[in-house]
Coordinates of C-alpha atoms in Angstrom, one line a residue:
X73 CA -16.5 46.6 59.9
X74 CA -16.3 43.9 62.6
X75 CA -20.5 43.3 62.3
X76 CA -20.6 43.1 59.4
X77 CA -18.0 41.1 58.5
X78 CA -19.7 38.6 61.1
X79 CA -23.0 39.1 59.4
X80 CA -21.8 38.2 56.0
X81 CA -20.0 34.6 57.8
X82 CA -23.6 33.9 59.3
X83 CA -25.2 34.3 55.3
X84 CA -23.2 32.2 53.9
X85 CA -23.5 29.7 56.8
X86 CA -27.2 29.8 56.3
X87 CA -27.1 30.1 52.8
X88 CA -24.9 27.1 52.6
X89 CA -27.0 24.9 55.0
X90 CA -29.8 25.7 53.1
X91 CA -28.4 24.6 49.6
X92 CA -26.9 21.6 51.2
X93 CA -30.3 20.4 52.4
X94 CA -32.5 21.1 49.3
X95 CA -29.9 18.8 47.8
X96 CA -31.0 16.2 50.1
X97 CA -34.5 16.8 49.9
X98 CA -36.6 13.6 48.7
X99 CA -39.1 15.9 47.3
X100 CA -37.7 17.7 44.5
X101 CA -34.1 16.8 44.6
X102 CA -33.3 15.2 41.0
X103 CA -35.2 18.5 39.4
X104 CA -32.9 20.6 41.0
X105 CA -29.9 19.4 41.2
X106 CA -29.9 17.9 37.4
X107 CA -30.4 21.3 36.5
X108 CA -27.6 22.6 38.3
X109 CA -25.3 19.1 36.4
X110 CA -27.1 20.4 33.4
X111 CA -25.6 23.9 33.7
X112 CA -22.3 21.9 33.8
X113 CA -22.4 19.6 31.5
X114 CA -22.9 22.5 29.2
X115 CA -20.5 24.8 30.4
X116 CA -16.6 24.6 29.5
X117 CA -16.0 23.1 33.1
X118 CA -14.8 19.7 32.8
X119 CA -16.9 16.4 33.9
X120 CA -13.9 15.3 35.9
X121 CA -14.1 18.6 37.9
X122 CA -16.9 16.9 40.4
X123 CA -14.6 14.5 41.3
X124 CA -13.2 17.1 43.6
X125 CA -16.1 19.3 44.1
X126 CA -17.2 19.8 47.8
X127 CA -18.6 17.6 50.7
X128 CA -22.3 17.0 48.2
X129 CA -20.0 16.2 45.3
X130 CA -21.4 12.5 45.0
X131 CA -24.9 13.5 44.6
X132 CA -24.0 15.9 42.1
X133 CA -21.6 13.7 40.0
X134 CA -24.8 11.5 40.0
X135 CA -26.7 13.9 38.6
X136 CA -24.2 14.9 35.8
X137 CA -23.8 10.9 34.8
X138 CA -27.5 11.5 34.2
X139 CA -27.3 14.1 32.3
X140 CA -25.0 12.9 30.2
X141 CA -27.3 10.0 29.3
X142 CA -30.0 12.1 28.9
X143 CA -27.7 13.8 25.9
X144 CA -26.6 10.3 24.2
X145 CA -30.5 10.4 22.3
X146 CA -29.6 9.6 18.2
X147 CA -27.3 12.1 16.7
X148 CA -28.9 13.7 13.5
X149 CA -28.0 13.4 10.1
X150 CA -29.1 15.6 7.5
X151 CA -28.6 14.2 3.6
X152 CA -30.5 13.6 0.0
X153 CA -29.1 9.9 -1.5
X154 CA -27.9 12.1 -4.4
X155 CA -25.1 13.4 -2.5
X156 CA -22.2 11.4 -2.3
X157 CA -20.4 12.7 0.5
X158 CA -23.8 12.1 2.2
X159 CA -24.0 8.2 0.9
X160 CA -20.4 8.0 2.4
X161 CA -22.3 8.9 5.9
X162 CA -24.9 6.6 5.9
X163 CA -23.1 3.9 4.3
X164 CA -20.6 4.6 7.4
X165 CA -23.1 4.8 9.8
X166 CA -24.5 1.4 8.5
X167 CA -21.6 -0.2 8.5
X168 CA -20.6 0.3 12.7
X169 CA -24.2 -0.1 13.4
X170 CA -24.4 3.7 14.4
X171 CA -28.2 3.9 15.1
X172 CA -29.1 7.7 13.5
X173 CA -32.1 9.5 13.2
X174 CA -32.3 10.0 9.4
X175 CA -34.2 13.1 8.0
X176 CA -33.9 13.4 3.9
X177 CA -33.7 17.1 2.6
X178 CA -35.8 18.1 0.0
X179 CA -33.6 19.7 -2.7
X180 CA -36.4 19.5 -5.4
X181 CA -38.4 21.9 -2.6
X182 CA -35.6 24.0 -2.0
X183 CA -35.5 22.6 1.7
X184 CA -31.6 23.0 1.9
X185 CA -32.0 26.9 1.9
X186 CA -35.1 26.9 4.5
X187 CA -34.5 29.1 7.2
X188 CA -34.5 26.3 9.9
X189 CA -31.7 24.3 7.6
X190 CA -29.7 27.2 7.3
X191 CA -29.7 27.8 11.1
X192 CA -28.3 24.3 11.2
X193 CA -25.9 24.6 8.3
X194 CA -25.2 28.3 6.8
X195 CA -23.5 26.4 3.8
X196 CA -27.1 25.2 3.3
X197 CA -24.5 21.7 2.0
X198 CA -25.8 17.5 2.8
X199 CA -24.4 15.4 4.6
X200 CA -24.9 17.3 8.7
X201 CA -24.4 15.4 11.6
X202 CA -25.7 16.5 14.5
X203 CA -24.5 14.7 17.9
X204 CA -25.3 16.6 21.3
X205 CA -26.3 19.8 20.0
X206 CA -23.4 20.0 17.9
X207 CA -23.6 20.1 13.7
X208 CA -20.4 19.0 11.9
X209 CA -20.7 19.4 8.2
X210 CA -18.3 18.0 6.3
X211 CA -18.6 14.5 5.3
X212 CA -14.7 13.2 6.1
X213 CA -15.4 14.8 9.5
X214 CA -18.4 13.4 10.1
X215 CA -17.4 9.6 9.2
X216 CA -13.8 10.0 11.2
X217 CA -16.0 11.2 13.8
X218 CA -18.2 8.4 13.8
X219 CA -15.7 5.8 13.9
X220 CA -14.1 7.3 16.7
X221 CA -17.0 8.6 19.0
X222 CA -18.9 5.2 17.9
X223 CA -17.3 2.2 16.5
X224 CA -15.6 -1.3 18.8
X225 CA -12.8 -2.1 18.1
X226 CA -13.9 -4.7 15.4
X227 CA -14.1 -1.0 13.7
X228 CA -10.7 0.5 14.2
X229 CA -9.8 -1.3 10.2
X230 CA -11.8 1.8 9.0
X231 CA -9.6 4.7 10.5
X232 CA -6.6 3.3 12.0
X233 CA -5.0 4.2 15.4
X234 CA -2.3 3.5 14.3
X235 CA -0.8 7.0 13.3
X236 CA 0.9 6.0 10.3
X237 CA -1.5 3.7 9.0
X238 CA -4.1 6.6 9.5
X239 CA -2.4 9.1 7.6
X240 CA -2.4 6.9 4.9
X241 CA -6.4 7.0 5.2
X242 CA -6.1 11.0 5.4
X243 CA -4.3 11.0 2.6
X244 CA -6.6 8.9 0.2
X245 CA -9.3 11.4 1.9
X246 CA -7.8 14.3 0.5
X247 CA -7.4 12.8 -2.7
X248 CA -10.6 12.4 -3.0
X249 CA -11.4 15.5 -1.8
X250 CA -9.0 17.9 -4.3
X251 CA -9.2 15.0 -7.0
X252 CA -11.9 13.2 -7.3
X253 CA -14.8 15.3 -6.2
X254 CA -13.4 18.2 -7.9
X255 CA -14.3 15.9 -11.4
X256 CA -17.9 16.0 -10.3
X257 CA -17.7 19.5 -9.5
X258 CA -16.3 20.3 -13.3
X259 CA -19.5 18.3 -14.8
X260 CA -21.8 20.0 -12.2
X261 CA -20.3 23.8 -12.9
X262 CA -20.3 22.8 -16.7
X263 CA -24.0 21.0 -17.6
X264 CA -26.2 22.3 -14.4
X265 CA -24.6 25.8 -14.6
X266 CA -22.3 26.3 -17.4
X267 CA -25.4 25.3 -20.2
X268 CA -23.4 23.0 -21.8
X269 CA -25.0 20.2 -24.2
X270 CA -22.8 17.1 -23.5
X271 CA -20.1 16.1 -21.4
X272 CA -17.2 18.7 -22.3
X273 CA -13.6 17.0 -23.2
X274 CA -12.0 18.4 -20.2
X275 CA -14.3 16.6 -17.5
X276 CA -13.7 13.5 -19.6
X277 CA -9.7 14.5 -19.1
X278 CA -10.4 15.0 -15.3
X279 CA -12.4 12.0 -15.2
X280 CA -9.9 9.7 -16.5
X281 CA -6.3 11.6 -14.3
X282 CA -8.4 10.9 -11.2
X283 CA -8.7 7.3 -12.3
X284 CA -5.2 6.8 -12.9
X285 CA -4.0 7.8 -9.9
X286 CA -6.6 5.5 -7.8
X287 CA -5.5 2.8 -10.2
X288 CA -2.0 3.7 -8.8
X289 CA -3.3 3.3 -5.4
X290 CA -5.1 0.0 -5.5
X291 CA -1.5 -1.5 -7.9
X292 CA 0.0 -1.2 -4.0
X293 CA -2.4 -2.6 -2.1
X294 CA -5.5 -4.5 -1.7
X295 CA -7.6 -1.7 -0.6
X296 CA -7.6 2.1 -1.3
X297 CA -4.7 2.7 2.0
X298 CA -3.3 -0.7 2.6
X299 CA -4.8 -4.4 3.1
X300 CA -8.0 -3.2 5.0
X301 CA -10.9 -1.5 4.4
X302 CA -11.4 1.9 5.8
X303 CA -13.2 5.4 5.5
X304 CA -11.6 6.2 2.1
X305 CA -12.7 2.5 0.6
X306 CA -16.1 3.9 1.8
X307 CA -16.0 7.7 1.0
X308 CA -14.2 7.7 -2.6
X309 CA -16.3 4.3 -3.5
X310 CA -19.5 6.8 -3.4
X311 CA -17.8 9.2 -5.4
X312 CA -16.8 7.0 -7.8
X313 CA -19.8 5.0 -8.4
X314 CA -21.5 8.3 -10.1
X315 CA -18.9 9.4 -11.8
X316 CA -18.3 5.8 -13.7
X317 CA -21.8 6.8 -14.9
X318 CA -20.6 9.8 -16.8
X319 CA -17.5 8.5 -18.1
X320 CA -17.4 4.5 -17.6
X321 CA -14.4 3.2 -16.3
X322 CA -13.3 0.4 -18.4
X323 CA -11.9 -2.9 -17.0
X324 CA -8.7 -3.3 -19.6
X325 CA -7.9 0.0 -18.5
X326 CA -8.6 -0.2 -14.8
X327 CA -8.7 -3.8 -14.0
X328 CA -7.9 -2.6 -10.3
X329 CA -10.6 -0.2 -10.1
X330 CA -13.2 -2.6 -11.1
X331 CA -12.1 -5.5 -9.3
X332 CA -12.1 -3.4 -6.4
X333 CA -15.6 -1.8 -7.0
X334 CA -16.8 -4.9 -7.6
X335 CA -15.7 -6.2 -3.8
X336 CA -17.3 -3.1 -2.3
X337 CA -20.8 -4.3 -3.7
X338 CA -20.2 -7.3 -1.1
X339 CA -18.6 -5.7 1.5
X340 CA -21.0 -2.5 2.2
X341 CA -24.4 -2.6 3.7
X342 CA -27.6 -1.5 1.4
X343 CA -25.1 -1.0 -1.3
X344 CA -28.0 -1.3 -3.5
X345 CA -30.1 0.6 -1.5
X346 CA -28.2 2.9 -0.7
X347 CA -25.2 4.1 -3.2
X348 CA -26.6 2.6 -6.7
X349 CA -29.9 4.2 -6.0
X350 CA -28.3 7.4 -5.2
X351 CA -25.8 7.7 -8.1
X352 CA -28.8 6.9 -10.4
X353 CA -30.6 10.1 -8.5
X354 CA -27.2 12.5 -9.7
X355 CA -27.0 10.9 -13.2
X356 CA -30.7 11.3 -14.2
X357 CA -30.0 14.8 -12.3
X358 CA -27.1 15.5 -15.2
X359 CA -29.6 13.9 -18.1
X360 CA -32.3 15.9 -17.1
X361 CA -30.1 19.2 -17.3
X362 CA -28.3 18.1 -20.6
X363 CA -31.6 17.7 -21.9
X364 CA -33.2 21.6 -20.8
X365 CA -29.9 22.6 -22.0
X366 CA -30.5 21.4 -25.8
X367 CA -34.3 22.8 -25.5
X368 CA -32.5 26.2 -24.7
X369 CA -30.4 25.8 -27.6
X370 CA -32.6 24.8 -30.3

């Protein structure tokens, strides 16, 4: 038991020798060792682990900074201008100067339930953000994301760190989330699924509760949560933009509304480009249905 137990001390003396000096090796040093910072950097063990590692910890923390870089290549998003929780992310990403590799889906070609898209997201759904091998696929977690991994300070109006202030900004997020979008929803089940001929009474009803309440909203303050813009300025603004083309919102009865959307033509980047072009792509989308829907019935 003595031997060997002396054996196995000369191994891992040798072994260790050995490890330590291919480290050092000129030759092929960086190939190996970045892998081994790779295997880190991917692994649950945190970064600030090398600090302490052993005595060749400095050339491996080198190796992991590398890595790192190598990983900070465009994050991916996924989106069709049609979508407006997709519009939110660009017009985000356009806004902090977030440089993105843009790749349009197809919808018209059925790209969205492709077998590589639904690898990427199962809910085969636009906008997808993809940042170090990660997707997120929700649009308000996606543009909080953005501002927070991404944006200077000159960004920290759009989702405040101030915890209040940014709860406020949740808040209006939700809204449009069980509110507002939910109104688009109702037309979509009701004209692209439903068969129905013209807009029904009840999505008009929808439409025009959801208005109120943003009226509400912009009666306190200059903006949708308080005096600055932010996210949900951004995010319900593409929302809204469409659904005004279905049911217009009228300035004696939301003078707040339209002054506001009004500002957000000047204060958005592309809006033109961007968020007009793309509510025009969802209302000739609900034209063109209404329209197969009468064929049907006649």
């Amino acid at each position: 038991m003595f031997l060997l137990s002396i054996y196995f001390a000369a191994l891992h003396v040798v072994l260790l020798h050995k490890f330590r000096s291919t480290l050092r090796s000129p030759t092929d040093r960086h190939g190996r060792y970045q892998a081994f910072a790779t295997d880190l950097a991917f692994s649950r063990t945190p970064v600030g682990w090398l600090a302490t590692a052993p005595p060749a910890s400095g050339i491996v923390k080198k190796s992991c900074q590398e890595v790192l870089a190598n990983m900070s290549a465009r994050p991916i998003l996924y989106y069709a201008l049609f979508s407006p929780p997709a519009r939110a992310a660009l017009l985000t990403s356009k806004y902090i100067g977030l440089n993105v590799e843009l790749k349009a889906i197809n919808y018209a070609a059925q790209e969205h339930h492709s077998d590589w898209f639904l690898k990427v997201n199962p809910r085969h759904t636009v906008p997808v953000l993809v940042d170090q091998g990660v997707p997120l696929c929700d649009s308000h977690a996606i543009i909080t994301y953005m501002v927070n991994q991404y944006g200077q300070s000159q960004h920290d109006h759009l989702y405040p760190k101030d915890f209040l202030k940014r709860a406020i900004v949740d808040e209006r997020l939700y809204y449009e989330d069980g509110v507002l979008f939910q109104v688009i929803k109702d037309f979509v089940a009701r004209i692209m699924y439903g068969g129905d001929i013209d807009y029904h009474r009840k999505s008009i009803e929808l439409s025009h509760n959801a208005y109120s309440f943003l009226e509400g909203f912009l009666s306190r303050s200059s903006y949708v949560a308080g005096e600055e813009l932010s996210l949900a300025d951004i995010s319900i603004n593409t929302t809204l933009i469409t659904l005004h083309k279905l049911v217009t919102i009228e300035e004696r009865r939301y003078p707040k509304i339209c002054a506001w959307m009004q500002r957000m033509r000047g204060e958005l980047p592309e809006y033109e480009e961007i968020n007009e072009q793309g509510a025009q792509q969802l209302y000739l989308r609900f034209q063109h249905a209404l329209e197969e829907n009468m064929t049907k019935h006649t």
